[in-house]
Coordinates of C-alpha atoms in Angstrom, one line a residue:
M1 CA -121.9 -98.7 -70.4
L2 CA -125.0 -97.2 -68.2
P3 CA -124.8 -95.2 -65.2
R4 CA -125.0 -97.4 -62.1
R5 CA -129.1 -95.9 -60.9
L6 CA -129.9 -95.8 -64.6
F7 CA -128.7 -99.6 -64.7
F8 CA -130.4 -100.4 -61.3
L9 CA -133.9 -98.6 -62.7
S10 CA -133.3 -100.6 -65.9
A11 CA -132.7 -104.0 -63.7
A12 CA -135.9 -103.4 -61.6
I13 CA -138.5 -102.7 -64.5
L14 CA -137.0 -106.2 -66.4
C15 CA -137.2 -108.5 -63.4
V16 CA -140.5 -107.5 -62.1
S17 CA -142.2 -106.8 -64.6
A18 CA -142.8 -110.4 -64.8
E19 CA -144.9 -110.8 -61.1
Y20 CA -146.0 -107.4 -60.6
T21 CA -146.0 -103.9 -62.2
L22 CA -143.4 -101.8 -60.6
A23 CA -141.1 -101.9 -58.2
P24 CA -141.9 -99.1 -55.0
A25 CA -139.2 -97.2 -56.0
L26 CA -140.4 -97.1 -59.6
Q27 CA -144.5 -97.3 -58.4
A28 CA -144.0 -93.7 -56.0
A29 CA -142.2 -92.0 -59.0
Q30 CA -144.6 -92.9 -61.7
D31 CA -147.5 -91.9 -59.4
S32 CA -145.8 -89.2 -57.7
A33 CA -145.8 -87.9 -61.5
S34 CA -149.2 -88.5 -62.7
A35 CA -150.5 -87.7 -59.7
N36 CA -151.8 -90.1 -59.2
T37 CA -152.0 -92.5 -55.7
T38 CA -151.5 -96.6 -54.7
A39 CA -151.2 -97.1 -51.5
T40 CA -149.9 -100.5 -49.9
D41 CA -152.9 -100.9 -47.9
A42 CA -153.9 -97.6 -46.7
P43 CA -155.6 -98.9 -43.1
T44 CA -158.7 -97.6 -41.8
T45 CA -158.0 -95.8 -38.8
D46 CA -159.5 -94.5 -35.7
A47 CA -158.7 -91.6 -36.0
Q48 CA -163.1 -89.9 -35.8
N49 CA -163.4 -92.3 -33.1
L50 CA -163.5 -89.5 -30.8
T51 CA -164.1 -89.5 -26.6
D52 CA -167.5 -90.9 -26.1
V53 CA -169.0 -87.6 -23.9
A54 CA -171.7 -88.6 -23.5
T55 CA -171.3 -92.1 -22.3
I56 CA -169.1 -90.7 -19.5
V57 CA -171.8 -88.1 -18.6
R58 CA -173.9 -90.4 -18.0
T59 CA -172.0 -93.0 -16.3
V60 CA -171.0 -90.2 -13.9
T61 CA -175.2 -89.8 -12.5
L62 CA -174.8 -93.6 -11.7
V63 CA -171.5 -94.3 -9.9
D64 CA -171.5 -93.6 -5.3
Q65 CA -168.1 -93.7 -4.7
K66 CA -167.9 -91.4 -1.1
S67 CA -167.0 -92.6 1.9
G68 CA -166.0 -92.2 5.6
V69 CA -164.2 -94.5 8.0
P70 CA -164.8 -98.6 6.3
A71 CA -166.2 -99.4 9.5
N72 CA -166.5 -99.2 13.3
D73 CA -164.1 -102.2 14.3
T74 CA -161.9 -100.5 11.3
P75 CA -158.6 -99.2 14.1
P76 CA -157.2 -96.5 13.0
G77 CA -153.0 -96.0 11.9
L78 CA -154.2 -97.8 9.0
P79 CA -152.0 -97.3 5.2
Q80 CA -153.9 -95.4 3.0
A81 CA -156.9 -96.8 0.7
P82 CA -155.3 -97.8 -2.7
T83 CA -156.5 -96.5 -6.0
M84 CA -159.7 -98.3 -7.0
L85 CA -161.0 -98.3 -10.6
T86 CA -164.3 -98.6 -10.0
V87 CA -166.1 -98.2 -13.4
L88 CA -164.3 -99.6 -16.5
D89 CA -165.3 -98.5 -20.4
G90 CA -168.8 -98.4 -18.7
E91 CA -168.7 -101.3 -16.2
I92 CA -169.8 -100.7 -12.9
M93 CA -167.0 -102.7 -11.1
V94 CA -169.0 -105.5 -8.6
S95 CA -165.9 -105.1 -6.7
A96 CA -163.8 -101.8 -7.4
V97 CA -159.6 -103.4 -8.7
D98 CA -156.6 -102.2 -7.0
V99 CA -154.9 -99.8 -9.1
S100 CA -152.2 -98.3 -7.0
N101 CA -149.5 -97.6 -8.4
S102 CA -145.4 -98.5 -6.4
T103 CA -143.9 -95.8 -8.8
D104 CA -146.1 -93.3 -6.5
A105 CA -143.6 -90.2 -5.2
G106 CA -143.6 -90.3 -0.7
P107 CA -145.1 -87.4 1.4
R108 CA -144.9 -84.0 0.2
R109 CA -145.1 -82.3 3.6
R110 CA -146.4 -79.2 3.4
A111 CA -146.5 -75.8 6.6
A112 CA -149.4 -75.5 8.9
S113 CA -150.3 -72.4 7.1
D114 CA -150.9 -74.1 4.4
Y115 CA -153.5 -75.4 6.3
E116 CA -157.5 -73.5 5.8
L117 CA -160.6 -73.9 8.1
L118 CA -163.4 -74.4 5.4
F119 CA -166.4 -75.2 8.1
N120 CA -166.7 -75.2 11.5
G121 CA -168.3 -78.1 13.3
T122 CA -171.5 -78.1 16.1
E123 CA -172.0 -79.2 19.3
A124 CA -174.6 -80.8 18.7
N125 CA -176.1 -83.5 16.6
D126 CA -172.8 -83.5 13.7
T127 CA -171.8 -85.9 11.3
A128 CA -168.8 -86.9 9.9
I129 CA -167.9 -86.4 5.8
H130 CA -169.2 -89.2 3.0
G131 CA -167.7 -88.0 0.5
T132 CA -164.4 -89.2 -2.4
A133 CA -161.5 -89.8 -1.6
Y134 CA -161.1 -91.3 1.2
L135 CA -157.6 -92.1 2.1
T136 CA -157.1 -92.8 6.5
Y137 CA -157.5 -92.2 9.4
T138 CA -156.5 -92.0 13.4
L139 CA -157.0 -90.8 16.8
V140 CA -155.3 -88.3 18.3
S141 CA -155.2 -86.7 21.1
N142 CA -158.2 -85.2 23.3
A143 CA -156.5 -83.8 25.4
S144 CA -157.6 -80.1 23.8
Y145 CA -158.8 -79.9 19.6
A146 CA -156.3 -77.5 19.3
Q147 CA -153.7 -80.1 20.6
G148 CA -155.5 -82.5 18.3
L149 CA -155.3 -80.8 15.2
D150 CA -152.3 -80.0 15.6
E151 CA -151.3 -83.7 15.4
C152 CA -154.3 -84.3 13.0
E153 CA -152.3 -81.9 10.1
A154 CA -149.6 -83.7 11.4
F155 CA -150.8 -86.4 10.2
C156 CA -151.5 -85.0 6.7
E157 CA -148.5 -83.7 6.0
N158 CA -147.3 -87.7 6.2
T159 CA -150.1 -88.8 4.1
E160 CA -149.2 -88.4 0.0
G161 CA -151.6 -87.3 -1.8
C162 CA -153.5 -85.4 2.2
V163 CA -155.1 -82.3 0.9
F164 CA -158.3 -82.4 3.6
L165 CA -159.2 -83.4 6.9
N166 CA -162.1 -84.0 9.1
L167 CA -161.3 -83.7 12.5
Y168 CA -164.3 -84.5 15.4
Y169 CA -165.6 -86.1 18.2
E170 CA -166.7 -89.3 18.0
F171 CA -168.4 -89.9 21.8
N172 CA -169.9 -92.8 23.9
N173 CA -167.7 -95.3 21.3
E174 CA -165.9 -97.5 23.6
L175 CA -163.7 -98.7 21.0
L176 CA -162.1 -95.2 21.1
D177 CA -161.9 -94.7 24.3
F178 CA -160.8 -98.5 26.3
V179 CA -160.1 -100.3 23.3
F180 CA -157.4 -98.9 20.2
P181 CA -154.5 -98.0 22.3
Q182 CA -154.6 -94.7 21.5
N183 CA -157.6 -93.9 24.6
S184 CA -159.3 -91.3 22.6
N185 CA -162.6 -90.1 20.9
L186 CA -160.8 -87.9 18.7
R187 CA -161.1 -89.4 14.8
C188 CA -158.8 -87.4 12.1
V189 CA -160.1 -88.4 9.2
L190 CA -157.5 -87.6 5.9
Y191 CA -159.1 -87.2 2.3
G192 CA -157.9 -86.6 -1.1
D193 CA -159.8 -83.9 -2.2
V194 CA -161.3 -80.7 -0.4
H195 CA -165.0 -81.1 0.7
T196 CA -166.8 -79.3 1.8
A197 CA -169.8 -78.9 5.3
A198 CA -172.4 -79.9 2.1
E199 CA -170.7 -83.3 2.1
K200 CA -171.6 -84.6 6.1
A201 CA -173.8 -87.2 6.0
T202 CA -177.3 -87.1 6.6
Q203 CA -177.1 -89.0 10.1
Q204 CA -175.2 -90.3 12.9
P205 CA -173.1 -93.3 12.5
S206 CA -175.3 -95.4 15.4
E207 CA -177.8 -94.0 17.4
A208 CA -175.7 -94.6 21.0
T209 CA -173.1 -92.7 19.4
N210 CA -172.6 -88.7 19.3
I211 CA -170.6 -86.9 16.5
Q212 CA -169.6 -83.2 17.6
H213 CA -166.7 -80.5 16.7
S214 CA -166.8 -82.0 12.9
S215 CA -164.8 -79.7 11.1
G216 CA -162.9 -79.4 7.8
Y217 CA -159.8 -77.9 7.2
A218 CA -157.8 -78.3 3.3
S219 CA -154.6 -77.4 2.1
A220 CA -153.6 -76.4 -0.9
L221 CA -153.7 -78.8 -4.1
K222 CA -150.2 -80.0 -5.1
E223 CA -148.7 -80.8 -8.2
P224 CA -149.3 -84.3 -9.2
T225 CA -146.1 -86.1 -9.0
V226 CA -145.5 -87.2 -13.2
P227 CA -145.7 -90.9 -14.1
E228 CA -142.9 -92.2 -15.0
G229 CA -142.5 -92.4 -18.8
Y230 CA -144.9 -89.4 -19.6
E231 CA -144.7 -86.3 -19.8
L232 CA -147.3 -83.6 -18.5
V233 CA -148.6 -81.6 -21.8
F234 CA -150.9 -79.0 -19.9
G235 CA -153.5 -78.8 -17.1
P236 CA -154.8 -78.2 -14.2
I237 CA -157.8 -76.4 -16.4
S238 CA -161.5 -77.4 -16.5
A239 CA -162.1 -79.1 -19.4
A240 CA -161.2 -82.4 -20.7
N241 CA -160.3 -83.5 -24.3
N242 CA -162.5 -85.2 -26.4
A243 CA -160.2 -85.9 -28.9
P244 CA -159.6 -88.2 -31.8
G245 CA -158.2 -92.3 -31.2
Y246 CA -160.2 -92.7 -28.3
M247 CA -159.9 -96.1 -26.2
G248 CA -161.8 -96.2 -23.2
Y249 CA -162.6 -94.5 -19.9
A250 CA -162.2 -95.7 -16.3
F251 CA -163.3 -93.8 -13.0
L252 CA -161.4 -94.1 -10.2
S253 CA -161.4 -93.7 -6.4
K254 CA -159.1 -91.0 -6.3
Y255 CA -157.3 -88.4 -8.0
N256 CA -153.7 -90.6 -8.9
P257 CA -152.2 -90.2 -12.2
S258 CA -150.2 -92.3 -11.6
A259 CA -152.7 -95.3 -11.5
C260 CA -153.8 -93.5 -14.9
A261 CA -150.9 -94.4 -16.4
K262 CA -150.9 -97.6 -15.1
L263 CA -154.2 -98.4 -17.0
C264 CA -153.6 -96.2 -20.0
N265 CA -149.7 -99.1 -19.7
E266 CA -151.7 -102.3 -19.9
R267 CA -154.9 -101.5 -22.5
G268 CA -154.7 -103.5 -25.0
P269 CA -153.4 -102.2 -28.4
D270 CA -155.7 -100.5 -30.9
A271 CA -156.3 -102.3 -34.5
S272 CA -155.6 -99.5 -36.1
G273 CA -153.8 -96.7 -33.1
G274 CA -152.3 -99.1 -32.4
A275 CA -150.9 -98.9 -27.6
C276 CA -152.2 -96.2 -25.7
K277 CA -149.8 -92.9 -26.2
Y278 CA -151.4 -90.8 -23.9
F279 CA -155.1 -90.5 -21.0
N280 CA -156.2 -86.9 -19.7
I281 CA -157.4 -87.3 -15.6
W282 CA -159.8 -85.1 -14.8
R283 CA -162.5 -84.1 -11.6
A284 CA -166.6 -85.1 -11.6
L285 CA -168.2 -82.2 -9.9
V286 CA -171.7 -82.9 -10.0
F287 CA -174.1 -79.8 -8.9
G288 CA -170.6 -78.7 -7.5
L289 CA -169.8 -81.5 -4.9
P290 CA -166.8 -84.4 -6.1
T291 CA -168.0 -87.3 -7.8
T292 CA -165.2 -89.8 -9.1
Y293 CA -162.4 -88.9 -11.1
V294 CA -162.1 -90.1 -14.6
C295 CA -159.0 -91.5 -16.4
A296 CA -159.8 -91.5 -20.4
M297 CA -156.9 -92.5 -22.7
Y298 CA -156.5 -92.9 -26.5
S299 CA -154.2 -94.1 -29.6
I300 CA -153.3 -90.8 -30.8
P301 CA -151.8 -88.4 -28.3
T302 CA -153.4 -84.6 -28.3
D303 CA -153.0 -81.7 -26.2
V304 CA -154.6 -78.6 -24.4
S305 CA -156.3 -77.2 -28.3
T306 CA -158.5 -80.4 -28.2
A307 CA -160.0 -79.8 -24.6
L308 CA -163.7 -78.4 -25.0
N309 CA -165.3 -80.4 -22.8
A310 CA -166.8 -78.5 -19.9
G311 CA -169.2 -80.4 -18.5
Q312 CA -173.4 -82.0 -19.2
G313 CA -175.9 -80.1 -16.9
P314 CA -174.9 -80.7 -13.8
L315 CA -172.0 -82.8 -15.0
A316 CA -168.6 -80.3 -14.3
V317 CA -164.9 -80.7 -15.4
T318 CA -162.1 -80.0 -13.2
R319 CA -158.3 -80.2 -12.3
S320 CA -157.9 -82.0 -16.3
R321 CA -154.8 -82.4 -16.4
G322 CA -153.3 -85.1 -20.1
Y323 CA -150.2 -86.0 -19.9
A324 CA -148.5 -88.0 -22.9
R325 CA -146.4 -90.7 -23.3
I326 CA -143.3 -90.4 -22.8
S327 CA -140.8 -92.4 -26.5
Y328 CA -138.1 -93.1 -25.7
I329 CA -136.8 -92.9 -29.7
A330 CA -137.0 -90.4 -31.6
D331 CA -138.6 -90.0 -34.8
G332 CA -140.5 -93.5 -34.9
G333 CA -142.8 -92.1 -37.4
F334 CA -140.1 -90.9 -40.2
E335 CA -141.8 -87.5 -40.5
A336 CA -138.8 -85.5 -40.6
Y337 CA -137.1 -86.4 -43.4
S338 CA -138.7 -84.8 -46.2
C339 CA -138.3 -83.5 -50.2
P340 CA -136.8 -80.8 -51.4
D341 CA -138.5 -78.1 -52.7
G342 CA -141.7 -79.6 -51.0
A343 CA -142.4 -82.5 -53.1
D344 CA -144.7 -85.1 -52.5
F345 CA -142.6 -87.7 -52.9
C346 CA -138.8 -88.8 -52.8
F347 CA -136.8 -91.3 -51.0
A348 CA -133.2 -92.2 -49.4
E349 CA -131.1 -94.9 -47.2
T350 CA -130.8 -91.9 -44.1
A351 CA -132.8 -89.9 -42.7
P352 CA -132.9 -88.3 -39.1
G353 CA -132.7 -90.5 -36.9
W354 CA -132.3 -93.5 -38.8
N355 CA -130.3 -95.6 -41.3
G356 CA -130.4 -98.4 -43.7
T357 CA -128.4 -100.6 -44.9
S358 CA -127.9 -103.3 -47.2
A359 CA -126.1 -107.0 -47.6
P360 CA -123.5 -107.8 -49.4
G361 CA -124.5 -107.3 -53.3
G362 CA -127.4 -105.8 -52.1
Y363 CA -128.3 -102.0 -52.9
F364 CA -131.3 -99.9 -51.2
D365 CA -132.6 -102.8 -49.1
A366 CA -133.5 -100.1 -46.7
T367 CA -135.0 -97.1 -47.3
I368 CA -137.0 -94.3 -45.8
F369 CA -139.8 -93.7 -47.9
H370 CA -141.5 -89.6 -48.1
Y371 CA -145.0 -90.6 -49.6
S372 CA -148.8 -90.7 -48.1
S373 CA -149.5 -93.3 -50.3
Y374 CA -146.8 -95.9 -48.5
A375 CA -147.4 -94.9 -45.4
H376 CA -149.4 -96.6 -42.1
T377 CA -149.6 -92.6 -40.7
G378 CA -148.6 -89.1 -42.2
A379 CA -146.2 -89.2 -45.1
G380 CA -142.9 -90.3 -43.9
V381 CA -142.2 -94.8 -43.9
A382 CA -140.0 -97.2 -43.9
L383 CA -139.2 -100.1 -46.5
L384 CA -137.0 -103.5 -46.1
G385 CA -136.7 -105.1 -49.4
C386 CA -134.5 -103.4 -52.2
A387 CA -136.9 -100.1 -53.6
F388 CA -135.2 -101.0 -56.8
G389 CA -136.4 -104.6 -56.4
S390 CA -133.2 -104.9 -58.4
D391 CA -131.9 -107.6 -55.4
G392 CA -133.2 -110.1 -53.1
Q393 CA -131.2 -109.1 -50.2
M394 CA -132.0 -108.1 -46.8
G395 CA -132.6 -105.2 -45.7
T396 CA -131.5 -103.5 -41.8
L397 CA -132.9 -100.3 -40.6
T398 CA -130.3 -99.3 -38.1
A399 CA -132.4 -96.0 -35.2
T400 CA -129.4 -93.8 -34.4
G401 CA -131.1 -91.3 -32.7
P402 CA -130.0 -91.6 -29.4
L403 CA -132.3 -93.9 -27.3
R404 CA -132.2 -90.9 -24.8
G405 CA -132.7 -91.8 -20.7
L406 CA -133.0 -95.6 -21.3
K407 CA -132.5 -97.0 -17.3
P408 CA -130.0 -100.0 -16.6
G409 CA -132.6 -103.1 -16.3
R410 CA -135.9 -101.8 -17.3
S411 CA -138.0 -103.0 -20.4
Y412 CA -139.3 -101.3 -22.6
A413 CA -141.8 -102.2 -25.5
V414 CA -140.0 -102.3 -29.0
Q415 CA -143.8 -101.0 -30.8
F416 CA -144.3 -100.8 -34.1
F417 CA -147.2 -101.1 -37.8
Y418 CA -146.0 -103.2 -40.5
A419 CA -147.4 -104.1 -44.2
S420 CA -146.3 -107.2 -46.5
T421 CA -148.7 -107.0 -49.2
Y422 CA -147.8 -104.4 -51.8
S423 CA -146.4 -107.7 -54.1
G424 CA -149.6 -109.4 -53.3
A425 CA -150.4 -113.2 -50.9
D426 CA -148.3 -115.1 -53.3
L427 CA -144.8 -112.7 -53.6
E428 CA -145.8 -111.7 -49.9
K429 CA -145.3 -115.1 -48.3
N430 CA -141.6 -115.0 -47.3
A431 CA -142.3 -111.2 -46.3
F432 CA -140.5 -111.2 -42.1
V433 CA -139.5 -108.3 -39.7
E434 CA -136.9 -109.0 -37.2
V435 CA -136.4 -106.8 -33.9
W436 CA -132.3 -106.7 -33.3
W437 CA -131.8 -105.2 -29.5
N438 CA -128.2 -105.0 -28.9
G439 CA -127.3 -107.1 -31.7
A440 CA -129.5 -110.2 -30.3
L441 CA -133.0 -111.5 -31.6
A442 CA -135.0 -109.7 -29.5
G443 CA -138.8 -110.7 -32.5
S444 CA -139.6 -112.1 -34.5
V445 CA -143.1 -110.8 -37.0
P446 CA -145.4 -113.7 -38.0
V447 CA -144.0 -114.0 -41.8
G448 CA -145.7 -113.9 -44.5
F449 CA -148.6 -111.3 -46.3
S450 CA -149.9 -109.1 -43.9
P451 CA -152.0 -105.9 -44.0
W452 CA -151.3 -103.4 -41.3
A453 CA -150.8 -105.0 -38.1
Y454 CA -149.8 -104.3 -35.3
F455 CA -146.0 -106.1 -33.3
A456 CA -144.4 -105.4 -30.4
V457 CA -141.6 -107.2 -28.3
S458 CA -139.9 -106.9 -25.0
V459 CA -136.3 -106.0 -24.7
V460 CA -134.0 -105.1 -21.4
A461 CA -132.1 -102.3 -21.7
V462 CA -128.5 -101.9 -20.8
G463 CA -128.8 -98.0 -20.5
G464 CA -126.0 -95.0 -20.0
G465 CA -126.5 -94.9 -24.4
N466 CA -125.4 -97.5 -25.4
D467 CA -128.6 -99.7 -26.9
V468 CA -128.7 -100.6 -30.2
L469 CA -132.7 -100.7 -31.8
Q470 CA -132.1 -102.5 -35.4
L471 CA -135.2 -103.5 -37.8
K472 CA -134.3 -106.0 -40.7
G473 CA -136.0 -107.9 -43.0
G474 CA -137.3 -107.5 -47.1
G475 CA -135.8 -109.9 -49.9
A476 CA -138.4 -108.6 -53.0
P477 CA -140.4 -108.8 -53.9
A478 CA -141.0 -109.6 -50.8
Y479 CA -141.4 -106.0 -49.2
S480 CA -142.0 -105.3 -46.1
F481 CA -143.1 -101.4 -44.9
I482 CA -142.5 -100.3 -41.2
D483 CA -144.4 -97.1 -40.4
D484 CA -145.3 -95.7 -36.3
V485 CA -142.2 -97.1 -34.3
Y486 CA -142.3 -96.4 -30.6
L487 CA -139.5 -97.2 -27.6
F488 CA -142.4 -97.3 -24.3
L489 CA -141.1 -97.9 -21.1
L490 CA -143.0 -100.7 -19.4

């Protein structure tokens, strides 16, 4: 009697010989032994789709995001201006779009000693700052300039993102003197970026009014809040990423990582790279003056090693930070599984973070392969369907690694790539993949023959380490390969 493994190998060969050359385990073993390769349907990736630096630089010169108090009749003490999307992928917005993120943290308090006088105003023919990242303004006591400054600093302390204040008298403005309840002509204007006297407006707001003593005070730049669902990779430095997997860019009205994260989360998937997994936010200085805030998005995470773009011509990159989206599942690329002695082919039912099981009567119906010709990226990939072709049972792949830090009641996205082309269009017509979450069907990949394609489904966590993710499918010779599995917070 043949040993059990040899029996299944023999059965596999007999079973599949009339339909396709060899089952995945046998084909890969044969090709590995002969040093040849055979791909399931190797994807054409955008790995060399690098950051379009030239377009970003060109567009920076076309935008004007500088402002001050919006209009003379704007009342004081309004909530700060939201973060607005001003440019998306080279298209300047006709009307800016609010991309503020409601999960931003509250104000961070700072001491009055943190404020530094950057420039003093003049007693006549002075003007106010006209710069980027305007937040809001109020009227403070004009009993004395010193008292007004104390109140203005306190107002900045309690305004999220405030790093600069412009304090000035505005005379001959009836609204300030008599209409607004503060009855004061001492304006306290707040910004989310530091400005200089070179950024004062070129003229007074009107012929009647007269601005005097327009001074600027800056506080230390604080580390911004890390967006929920992300981790800081590097920064701040004075160079931006020039990296593969580039998906596009946006200009923001303020330096706001949470707004950039929101754009990344909502970005449509790339056909070969999938969802946005990383962003680089940086401030663009033109001739030394803040001009806009760039949010570049990527489907492939990167790090400081690709931060090589310091700027071009009059444009300089500053305050560059990189943030990677957190996947709450261990080793979704199956890369932790490797072969003994460095071999290029092996497979198993169990690998770090994953466990494959078969239905009764099945054998190796859910497996993890280390074989680059089968993978979407790298060398690791999962297979649903008997690796030897000896049965037509469905397999179940269960994530055994910790689904770390899931919050009860929050929505997450299960995302992955799948391919069902191995056996050809006719034999793969019944191929399928099901996503099961906590014992219930969460979503199904469309049935049938498919080259590498992206799929995502939303799930809700119960938290406490009690969430279970399973991927089910197969039924040889209708095989489904799965790779690059992610679990992202929505």
